[in-house]
XYZ file of C-alpha atoms in Angstrom:
661
model
C -84.200 -59.897 -71.887
C -84.898 -56.357 -70.822
C -82.477 -54.553 -68.713
C -82.966 -51.714 -66.422
C -80.906 -49.354 -63.998
C -82.001 -51.020 -60.740
C -79.023 -51.434 -58.480
C -76.558 -49.210 -60.607
C -76.332 -46.648 -58.103
C -75.248 -49.104 -55.303
C -71.455 -49.242 -56.269
C -71.306 -45.477 -56.656
C -72.766 -45.257 -53.025
C -70.198 -47.757 -51.869
C -67.374 -45.997 -53.335
C -68.434 -42.607 -52.050
C -68.993 -44.150 -48.475
C -65.509 -45.685 -48.642
C -63.957 -42.401 -49.837
C -65.552 -40.566 -47.043
C -64.655 -43.000 -44.529
C -60.921 -43.016 -45.759
C -60.795 -39.302 -45.622
C -62.723 -38.909 -42.443
C -60.434 -41.426 -40.730
C -57.252 -39.702 -41.874
C -58.813 -36.472 -40.782
C -59.383 -37.996 -37.275
C -55.811 -39.608 -37.199
C -54.354 -36.070 -38.178
C -56.478 -34.319 -35.490
C -55.240 -37.004 -32.875
C -51.695 -36.666 -33.960
C -52.068 -32.760 -33.781
C -53.507 -33.090 -30.211
C -50.711 -35.392 -28.984
C -48.101 -33.139 -30.594
C -49.536 -30.055 -28.990
C -49.653 -31.846 -25.607
C -45.876 -33.142 -26.093
C -44.807 -29.734 -27.068
C -46.556 -28.237 -24.150
C -44.903 -30.740 -21.809
C -41.638 -30.115 -23.433
C -41.892 -26.375 -23.047
C -43.133 -26.790 -19.522
C -39.930 -28.995 -18.730
C -37.733 -26.348 -20.531
C -39.117 -23.555 -18.439
C -38.842 -25.493 -15.347
C -35.134 -26.317 -16.053
C -34.507 -22.712 -16.763
C -36.216 -21.763 -13.505
C -34.246 -24.509 -11.633
C -30.876 -23.060 -12.829
C -31.967 -19.610 -11.929
C -32.836 -20.896 -8.507
C -29.313 -22.299 -8.164
C -27.664 -19.160 -9.279
C -29.560 -17.189 -6.939
C -28.915 -19.706 -4.141
C -25.139 -19.291 -4.503
C -25.525 -15.474 -5.071
C -27.031 -15.218 -1.531
C -24.384 -17.433 0.072
C -20.737 -17.084 1.021
C -19.664 -20.174 -1.216
C -16.325 -19.392 -2.898
C -15.202 -22.666 -4.218
C -12.678 -23.210 -1.575
C -11.682 -26.931 -0.860
C -14.061 -28.477 1.528
C -17.110 -26.178 0.590
C -20.158 -27.399 -1.036
C -22.258 -25.207 -3.258
C -25.621 -25.253 -1.577
C -24.676 -25.287 2.077
C -24.225 -28.964 3.009
C -24.686 -30.439 -0.497
C -23.590 -29.876 -4.059
C -27.276 -30.750 -5.172
C -30.157 -28.163 -4.790
C -33.518 -30.188 -4.235
C -36.525 -28.363 -5.630
C -39.637 -30.273 -4.683
C -42.962 -29.160 -6.157
C -41.153 -27.041 -8.481
C -42.820 -26.189 -11.799
C -46.241 -27.630 -12.882
C -46.841 -30.800 -11.177
C -43.525 -32.142 -10.667
C -39.972 -31.381 -9.099
C -36.488 -30.441 -10.034
C -33.034 -30.692 -8.806
C -29.726 -28.700 -9.605
C -26.289 -30.149 -9.428
C -23.182 -27.883 -9.042
C -19.441 -28.284 -9.624
C -16.976 -25.800 -8.857
C -14.922 -24.612 -11.900
C -11.197 -25.120 -11.186
C -10.392 -21.909 -13.352
C -10.112 -18.922 -10.754
C -8.681 -15.578 -11.182
C -8.054 -13.430 -8.009
C -7.190 -10.150 -9.762
C -7.930 -6.620 -9.113
C -6.494 -4.005 -11.370
C -8.317 -0.561 -11.371
C -5.030 0.985 -12.655
C -1.219 -0.285 -13.037
C -0.104 1.390 -9.886
C -3.118 -0.077 -7.834
C -3.101 -3.622 -9.076
C -2.626 -6.969 -7.077
C -0.631 -8.488 -9.944
C 2.534 -7.186 -12.065
C 1.695 -5.456 -15.328
C 4.027 -7.976 -17.104
C 4.520 -11.516 -16.804
C 8.369 -10.899 -17.214
C 9.761 -7.441 -16.462
C 13.700 -7.093 -16.506
C 14.967 -3.689 -15.319
C 18.786 -3.994 -16.200
C 19.614 -1.305 -18.928
C 22.794 -2.646 -20.349
C 25.983 -4.850 -20.210
C 23.897 -8.030 -19.917
C 20.895 -9.415 -21.478
C 17.523 -8.541 -19.841
C 16.170 -11.924 -20.872
C 18.248 -14.765 -22.073
C 16.631 -18.102 -23.140
C 18.636 -21.134 -23.891
C 16.782 -24.268 -25.020
C 17.159 -27.105 -27.626
C 16.497 -26.123 -31.194
C 12.707 -26.324 -31.953
C 11.623 -25.668 -28.567
C 9.029 -23.058 -27.567
C 9.404 -20.948 -24.255
C 5.935 -20.117 -23.556
C 4.842 -16.971 -21.428
C 1.182 -15.865 -20.617
C 1.453 -11.975 -20.334
C 3.486 -9.115 -21.496
C 7.350 -9.522 -21.824
C 9.111 -6.388 -21.120
C 12.964 -5.796 -21.167
C 14.665 -2.580 -20.344
C 17.630 -3.942 -22.514
C 18.016 -6.831 -24.665
C 16.276 -10.054 -25.482
C 18.252 -13.009 -26.595
C 16.466 -16.195 -27.600
C 19.631 -18.497 -28.359
C 17.507 -21.527 -29.774
C 13.965 -22.242 -30.367
C 11.399 -19.532 -29.944
C 9.881 -17.103 -27.323
C 5.941 -17.398 -27.478
C 3.631 -15.165 -25.745
C -0.105 -14.545 -25.908
C 0.362 -10.718 -25.963
C 3.041 -8.093 -26.509
C 6.841 -8.238 -26.101
C 8.864 -5.071 -25.775
C 12.702 -4.543 -25.599
C 14.358 -1.270 -25.286
C 17.526 -2.878 -26.727
C 18.026 -5.346 -29.574
C 16.207 -8.695 -30.011
C 17.929 -11.800 -31.147
C 16.202 -15.194 -32.079
C 12.608 -16.064 -33.038
C 9.883 -14.227 -30.945
C 6.219 -14.810 -31.615
C 3.781 -12.405 -30.124
C 0.641 -10.553 -30.932
C 1.326 -7.778 -32.059
C 4.898 -8.368 -33.301
C 7.705 -7.832 -30.810
C 8.578 -4.195 -30.461
C 12.527 -4.025 -30.242
C 14.336 -0.833 -29.846
C 11.299 0.361 -28.009
C 11.378 3.940 -26.437
C 9.952 2.933 -23.360
C 6.805 3.398 -21.205
C 5.536 3.245 -17.876
C 4.939 -0.403 -18.141
C 8.812 -0.958 -17.894
C 9.169 1.110 -14.586
C 10.042 -0.585 -11.235
C 6.693 -0.969 -9.369
C 8.762 -0.558 -6.097
C 6.905 -3.158 -4.081
C 7.684 -2.841 -0.444
C 8.882 -5.934 1.529
C 6.903 -7.407 4.100
C 9.471 -6.589 6.667
C 10.184 -3.209 8.079
C 12.604 -4.465 10.630
C 14.610 -7.537 11.181
C 12.603 -10.288 12.899
C 13.610 -12.733 15.599
C 17.048 -14.473 15.054
C 16.729 -18.241 14.242
C 19.094 -21.073 14.314
C 18.999 -23.945 12.011
C 16.592 -26.633 13.552
C 17.567 -30.064 14.226
C 16.019 -33.459 12.928
C 12.693 -33.624 14.319
C 11.273 -36.532 12.287
C 9.997 -36.615 8.507
C 9.196 -32.937 8.736
C 11.571 -30.254 9.867
C 9.683 -27.069 10.777
C 11.025 -23.604 10.239
C 9.658 -20.560 12.057
C 9.389 -16.978 10.439
C 12.433 -15.081 11.404
C 16.075 -14.045 10.530
C 18.347 -16.751 9.237
C 22.044 -15.992 8.735
C 23.728 -19.465 8.447
C 23.788 -20.765 4.781
C 26.248 -23.376 5.697
C 23.953 -24.806 8.448
C 20.989 -24.925 6.266
C 22.818 -26.357 3.326
C 24.308 -29.095 5.611
C 20.845 -30.002 6.841
C 19.539 -30.351 3.387
C 22.261 -32.318 1.787
C 22.157 -36.125 0.818
C 24.720 -36.708 3.457
C 22.461 -35.198 6.334
C 20.697 -37.403 8.991
C 17.629 -35.234 7.849
C 18.020 -36.071 4.188
C 14.850 -36.543 2.337
C 12.870 -34.592 4.740
C 10.043 -32.246 4.208
C 11.411 -28.598 5.027
C 8.310 -26.869 6.133
C 8.560 -23.024 6.336
C 5.415 -21.817 8.187
C 3.606 -18.887 6.945
C 5.064 -15.516 7.626
C 8.243 -13.400 6.616
C 11.558 -14.807 6.642
C 14.837 -12.794 6.056
C 17.901 -14.414 4.835
C 21.169 -12.566 5.348
C 23.841 -15.027 5.442
C 27.025 -14.060 7.072
C 29.317 -17.225 6.741
C 31.742 -15.408 4.661
C 32.471 -12.805 7.237
C 35.925 -12.567 8.440
C 35.145 -12.116 11.981
C 32.369 -14.606 13.072
C 31.451 -16.336 16.379
C 32.494 -19.991 16.624
C 28.949 -21.170 16.134
C 28.652 -19.675 12.690
C 30.720 -21.842 10.306
C 32.890 -20.345 7.530
C 31.702 -20.766 3.969
C 29.925 -19.171 1.113
C 26.562 -17.337 1.469
C 24.535 -19.587 -0.636
C 21.889 -21.940 0.678
C 21.674 -25.036 -1.269
C 18.647 -27.396 -1.138
C 20.025 -30.835 -2.397
C 17.634 -33.334 -0.753
C 13.941 -33.571 0.168
C 10.963 -31.252 -0.273
C 10.684 -27.669 0.539
C 7.134 -26.471 1.307
C 6.659 -22.732 2.036
C 3.245 -21.453 3.254
C 0.086 -23.026 4.463
C 0.158 -26.759 3.543
C -2.605 -28.301 1.778
C -3.263 -32.051 0.647
C -3.620 -33.448 -2.740
C -7.177 -32.308 -3.123
C -6.332 -28.721 -2.053
C -7.555 -28.821 1.479
C -5.762 -27.129 4.234
C -3.944 -29.478 6.469
C -2.100 -29.063 9.929
C 1.423 -29.878 8.491
C 2.744 -31.502 5.197
C 3.437 -35.051 4.863
C 5.131 -37.306 2.430
C 1.842 -39.177 1.687
C -0.440 -36.155 1.667
C 1.540 -33.620 0.011
C 2.607 -33.423 -3.727
C 4.820 -30.653 -5.473
C 3.258 -28.682 -7.144
C 0.196 -28.398 -5.053
C 1.715 -28.742 -1.655
C 0.787 -25.133 -0.176
C -2.243 -22.899 -0.471
C -1.966 -21.078 -3.652
C -2.911 -17.335 -3.691
C -3.928 -17.580 -7.335
C -6.814 -19.993 -6.268
C -7.516 -18.927 -2.584
C -8.404 -15.434 -1.417
C -7.628 -16.549 2.060
C -4.180 -17.979 1.234
C -1.507 -17.090 3.991
C 1.894 -17.823 2.671
C 5.449 -16.744 2.756
C 7.742 -13.974 1.663
C 11.477 -14.976 1.529
C 13.419 -11.688 1.672
C 17.171 -11.842 0.582
C 19.822 -9.147 1.682
C 23.442 -8.804 1.248
C 24.882 -11.314 -1.004
C 22.676 -14.158 0.232
C 21.581 -16.629 -2.405
C 19.319 -19.708 -2.911
C 20.168 -22.835 -4.970
C 17.887 -25.597 -5.747
C 19.544 -28.800 -6.828
C 18.517 -32.333 -6.559
C 15.393 -31.411 -4.514
C 11.775 -30.141 -4.936
C 10.705 -26.696 -3.655
C 7.395 -24.899 -3.776
C 6.921 -21.328 -2.272
C 3.551 -19.829 -2.021
C 2.900 -16.054 -1.336
C -0.188 -14.477 0.538
C -3.059 -13.239 -1.342
C -3.821 -9.529 -1.118
C -6.478 -7.382 -2.833
C -4.042 -4.446 -3.092
C -0.794 -5.733 -3.969
C 0.910 -8.906 -5.740
C 1.487 -11.876 -3.594
C 5.328 -11.499 -3.625
C 6.952 -14.654 -2.490
C 10.574 -14.076 -3.277
C 11.915 -10.640 -2.546
C 15.510 -9.051 -3.209
C 16.104 -6.018 -1.061
C 17.146 -2.816 -2.826
C 17.988 -0.484 0.058
C 19.048 -0.621 3.618
C 22.621 -0.671 5.162
C 23.955 -1.898 8.382
C 25.195 0.436 11.077
C 27.938 -0.784 13.345
C 27.672 0.335 17.060
C 30.462 1.401 19.171
C 29.977 1.522 23.000
C 32.423 2.226 25.863
C 31.031 0.227 28.860
C 32.029 1.080 32.323
C 31.393 -0.500 35.723
C 28.696 0.224 38.332
C 28.854 0.458 41.921
C 32.073 0.121 44.185
C 34.960 -2.059 43.013
C 35.937 -4.917 45.353
C 39.017 -6.868 45.970
C 42.307 -6.653 47.856
C 43.554 -3.159 46.468
C 44.235 -0.663 49.384
C 41.603 1.810 48.001
C 39.038 1.516 45.309
C 36.406 4.203 45.570
C 33.092 4.184 43.734
C 33.492 5.352 40.249
C 37.291 5.129 40.269
C 37.398 2.803 37.335
C 34.841 4.514 35.035
C 36.719 7.243 33.565
C 40.267 8.685 33.104
C 40.062 11.334 35.643
C 42.793 10.672 38.254
C 40.558 9.152 40.595
C 42.606 5.989 41.216
C 42.154 2.589 42.585
C 45.355 2.020 44.408
C 47.331 -0.896 46.121
C 50.523 -0.101 48.012
C 53.112 -2.901 48.422
C 55.369 -2.160 51.295
C 57.461 -5.321 50.935
C 59.865 -6.962 48.565
C 59.109 -10.396 47.287
C 56.191 -11.731 45.433
C 53.033 -9.843 46.676
C 49.894 -9.559 44.668
C 46.582 -7.688 44.783
C 43.309 -7.802 42.684
C 40.505 -5.262 42.102
C 37.251 -6.377 40.616
C 34.370 -4.406 38.971
C 30.927 -5.454 37.705
C 28.317 -3.788 35.472
C 29.516 -3.048 32.003
C 26.002 -3.130 30.733
C 25.285 -2.064 27.142
C 23.231 1.043 26.809
C 20.766 -1.043 24.854
C 20.081 -4.588 24.508
C 22.145 -6.350 21.727
C 20.012 -8.257 19.412
C 20.821 -11.877 18.687
C 22.494 -12.294 15.631
C 24.976 -9.402 16.089
C 28.336 -9.734 14.960
C 31.074 -8.517 17.309
C 33.692 -6.724 15.322
C 36.075 -5.716 18.246
C 36.078 -6.106 22.084
C 38.963 -4.594 23.919
C 39.592 -3.816 27.502
C 40.993 -0.319 28.067
C 43.312 -0.361 31.085
C 44.974 2.937 32.351
C 47.537 1.898 34.871
C 51.025 2.711 36.279
C 53.387 2.301 39.254
C 55.172 5.114 41.207
C 58.207 2.586 41.287
C 57.664 0.778 38.024
C 59.454 -2.353 36.698
C 59.241 -4.125 33.423
C 59.312 -7.345 35.500
C 55.840 -6.654 37.025
C 53.315 -9.251 36.283
C 50.086 -7.765 35.347
C 46.861 -8.986 33.965
C 43.088 -8.369 33.275
C 40.463 -10.936 33.877
C 37.070 -11.313 31.766
C 35.051 -13.661 33.823
C 37.182 -16.864 34.017
C 39.461 -15.770 31.132
C 42.745 -14.116 31.897
C 44.815 -11.698 29.699
C 48.212 -10.223 30.043
C 49.076 -6.592 30.286
C 52.396 -4.890 29.656
C 54.472 -3.566 32.518
C 56.638 -0.518 32.136
C 59.861 0.510 33.916
C 58.858 4.208 34.700
C 56.447 6.082 36.912
C 53.937 7.336 34.404
C 50.392 6.150 33.466
C 49.890 4.066 30.382
C 46.888 3.087 28.279
C 46.731 -0.435 27.059
C 43.988 -2.176 24.856
C 43.623 -5.912 25.439
C 41.666 -7.711 22.720
C 38.856 -9.884 24.155
C 36.915 -10.299 20.933
C 37.163 -14.171 20.742
C 36.059 -14.452 24.359
C 32.872 -12.356 23.866
C 31.887 -12.982 19.974
C 29.669 -16.061 20.695
C 27.795 -14.493 23.689
C 27.017 -11.377 21.779
C 25.872 -13.376 18.626
C 23.546 -15.316 20.897
C 22.039 -12.129 22.394
C 23.153 -13.157 25.728
C 25.659 -10.226 26.567
C 24.095 -8.127 29.268
C 27.174 -7.120 31.005
C 30.480 -8.442 32.443
C 32.879 -8.623 35.366
C 36.410 -7.382 34.870
C 39.258 -7.705 37.211
C 42.894 -6.271 37.154
C 45.635 -8.206 39.113
C 49.162 -6.730 39.944
C 51.914 -9.172 41.090
C 55.118 -7.163 42.328
C 58.473 -7.941 43.596
C 59.261 -4.448 44.784
C 57.835 -1.648 46.882
C 55.591 0.726 45.224
C 51.926 1.845 44.591
C 50.053 0.253 41.836
C 47.577 2.850 40.260
C 44.584 1.849 38.175
C 42.781 4.848 36.708
C 40.174 3.268 34.443
C 38.969 -0.213 33.510
C 36.694 -0.099 30.595
C 35.234 -2.311 27.997
C 35.104 -1.097 24.346
C 32.633 -2.864 22.150
C 32.332 -2.458 18.337
C 29.248 -4.778 16.946
C 27.009 -4.885 14.073
C 23.470 -5.684 14.802
C 21.310 -7.380 12.071
C 19.889 -5.028 9.525
C 17.759 -5.082 6.455
C 20.516 -4.671 3.769
C 20.367 -4.046 0.248
C 21.648 -6.831 -2.002
C 25.337 -6.582 -2.576
C 28.644 -8.260 -3.482
C 28.593 -10.851 -6.301
C 24.778 -10.458 -6.800
C 25.360 -6.974 -8.196
C 27.962 -7.803 -10.777
C 26.841 -7.962 -14.520
C 26.127 -11.543 -15.190
C 28.794 -11.434 -17.991
C 31.303 -11.308 -15.180
C 32.741 -14.865 -14.084
C 32.509 -13.506 -10.436
C 28.810 -12.765 -10.718
C 26.140 -14.834 -8.963
C 22.336 -15.021 -9.217
C 19.985 -14.528 -6.346
C 18.191 -17.881 -7.189
C 19.420 -20.654 -9.111
C 17.708 -23.772 -10.309
C 20.188 -26.443 -11.334
C 19.753 -29.173 -13.915
C 19.804 -32.057 -11.436
C 17.673 -35.155 -11.466
C 14.638 -34.699 -9.276
C 14.796 -30.893 -9.557
C 11.312 -29.205 -9.351
C 10.929 -25.551 -8.447
C 7.777 -23.455 -8.253
C 7.064 -20.122 -7.014
C 3.258 -19.636 -6.510
C 3.358 -15.883 -6.279
C 5.258 -12.801 -7.732
C 9.225 -12.991 -7.668
C 10.459 -9.265 -7.142
C 14.412 -8.943 -7.293
C 14.900 -5.698 -9.330
C 18.652 -5.431 -8.581
C 19.453 -9.238 -8.777
C 19.626 -12.027 -11.446
C 17.591 -15.182 -11.501
C 19.102 -18.183 -13.391
C 16.538 -20.949 -13.799
C 17.130 -24.365 -15.453
C 13.875 -26.302 -16.242
C 14.311 -29.835 -16.015
C 11.021 -31.638 -14.711
C 8.435 -28.932 -14.906
C 4.931 -29.902 -15.062
C 3.095 -26.648 -14.633
C 4.174 -22.886 -14.876
C 7.063 -22.289 -12.541
C 6.577 -18.638 -11.894
C 2.695 -18.215 -11.442
C 2.368 -14.444 -10.885
C 5.038 -12.774 -12.716
C 8.751 -12.131 -12.488
C 10.377 -8.935 -12.032
C 14.423 -8.979 -12.021
C 17.345 -7.224 -13.146
C 17.888 -9.938 -15.567
C 16.390 -13.368 -16.173
C 18.173 -16.330 -17.524
C 16.222 -19.466 -18.384
C 17.388 -22.777 -19.626
C 15.269 -25.656 -20.829
C 16.564 -29.061 -21.009
C 15.522 -31.794 -23.534
C 13.606 -33.455 -20.765
C 10.913 -30.742 -20.460
C 7.604 -32.002 -21.620
C 5.372 -29.230 -20.239
C 3.848 -27.439 -23.132
C 2.028 -24.585 -21.342
C 3.159 -21.165 -20.427
C 6.441 -21.628 -18.131
C 5.853 -17.999 -16.772
C 2.546 -16.338 -16.333
C 0.639 -13.452 -14.945
C -3.214 -13.906 -14.481
C -5.601 -11.822 -16.727
C -7.410 -8.805 -15.439
C -10.709 -9.158 -13.674
C -12.603 -6.737 -11.454
C -12.395 -8.858 -8.436
C -12.202 -12.300 -7.065
C -13.861 -14.411 -9.624
C -14.780 -18.136 -9.202
C -17.040 -20.232 -11.412
C -19.458 -23.127 -11.093
C -20.881 -25.624 -13.524
C -24.774 -26.046 -12.970
C -26.974 -28.797 -14.319
C -30.614 -28.811 -14.014
C -32.805 -31.980 -13.861
C -36.441 -32.065 -14.256
C -38.923 -34.840 -13.130
C -42.651 -34.171 -14.161
C -45.273 -35.704 -11.806
C -42.681 -36.722 -9.098
C -42.526 -35.416 -5.571
C -38.680 -35.455 -5.706
C -36.153 -35.494 -8.300
C -32.996 -37.671 -8.221
C -30.204 -36.155 -10.746
C -29.537 -38.761 -13.441
C -29.080 -39.123 -17.228
C -28.938 -36.060 -19.624
C -29.625 -32.753 -17.735
C -32.323 -30.642 -19.111
C -30.220 -27.622 -19.065
C -26.710 -26.580 -18.389
C -25.007 -23.364 -17.378
C -21.518 -22.031 -16.469
C -21.606 -19.003 -13.794
C -19.136 -16.728 -12.617
C -19.329 -14.834 -9.398
C -17.481 -11.688 -8.430
C -16.902 -10.393 -4.881
C -15.515 -6.936 -4.060
C -13.801 -8.263 -0.951
C -12.836 -11.845 -1.630
C -11.926 -12.714 2.032
C -15.352 -11.713 3.153
C -18.124 -12.221 0.414
C -21.453 -10.544 1.214
C -24.566 -12.750 0.472
C -26.784 -10.912 -1.940
C -24.253 -8.300 -2.991
C -22.250 -10.641 -5.342
C -21.867 -9.831 -9.098
C -23.242 -12.753 -11.243
C -22.020 -13.312 -14.897
C -23.494 -16.043 -16.971
C -20.788 -17.545 -19.116
C -22.792 -19.980 -21.025
C -26.354 -21.589 -21.066
C -27.530 -24.570 -23.004
C -30.711 -26.720 -22.816
C -32.362 -29.613 -24.452
C -35.469 -28.241 -26.217
């Protein structure tokens, strides 16, 4: 059979067609994938650009507002979500905002013009006692955020002292100190160790205040001058009817100059030591806030928690707090109680919450008070002015008979030349009587009267004038202390059994009193702390339930602070400590691992931060936040005047930025 090539090309053609079809299909599939990828990438890029734009819109919205992150404020006016309909290419977006709780309210163009101290701890004593003494269980760490500077020694008895920056001691150091750089002991000194000389909030003594009574679960104190440590301590003890109350000290300046140890006191000022002891309840000093940090009308047991019961100047540029000013040998001891003291924010000076006076003396006043007008009574003659001075211008009574006869002359006036302020201590009050009889007898019955009180006067068996001083201090001390002495009525009575003329040349009232004054710290607070009689201005004792926090600067350059940490859950001194000497004891029950004493870091102004998250909804008219944000940012804002932010004039700093690309 004969063969030919007919049909031989068909398989080749089929193979070729198949190969071309496969290749063409692959090419078409690749082209389709590329087109789809291009579209997806374009959509993804559009979403990223939209998210970035949304974040920028959120940043700019806050920049052009007065939002500061204060409690109760919302980032975008009435909401924490910024809706952006029709934003981007054919869709919408939304930005959510959460305030950053980390805030710094520090302005320090220079060390001398700074609203925080240059050091977290600055001790100014130069010898004879440790500048800083730390006692704690072995292996413990006493942590500080900021510079530690002692003008004398640092003694870490157990454990270690740890700070994030430098440590300086002009004297020797003992114990373990960890710092960056290493501790500089035997330091020659620098301006950082100088007393900054902060001025007190008071330039004169404020209104005198008594110890308030029990008024319910909250006992309210008004700014002013308090001098009764015994009364304050009795109010705040476990045996008081007010025990476990909240002791609310309203915003303002308080002057504590306790006078219970004075030898001469009015009956209303009980005797005792000049130390105010808080041994029950909770002390809240400053503008009260609730547990969410919102300002409230008054603190309450349910709504207030220590720490965090008063508006903190570290977190609020509008914080109105207190300043507790201590004078003389006045002291504060916190025992089985909780106390939180908040200072007031300022852009030019630290928020000093505790202040120990370094200057000022009291100035006793002596005045001779005389009557006004014409004396009255049964004397034969009592011309106007006859009892004011020793001048021979007598008030007289002539007794022409034998037997018991008497006469009285009364004078009024005796007003002090200036009002005597409440809280004044009467040191001496005496009636000066210049008197005689031209036929004297030691049997005469003579007396002076001060109001309803009667006091005897000596009689003499001669014919000359005598000057007698009759002590009436006890009769007037309470009236002077209460600020109620504006004058007096004095009388002189002569009861005679013989003939003669009674002569009265002067009837004067001599007062010596000490008005309240801003006094430098003195007494036991000025003794070296190695002396057993020495005492600290502030003491926190290792008692169950004890908590003590100062949200502000403590400034006591002439005094010692002796603090025992027992139940601390955050820093106890939040804006630095300046004292002559600082003694700190940590018990084994302290679980707080952060800085016990801190000073905020520098910043050019009031800084607050926010966390922003952008959500993109392509093809939708509105966008509801949900799921994973398309982009995130952390942004800080700086205001030149924190209390009055200017929209549009705020500095912006983007701290971080990330997106899902």
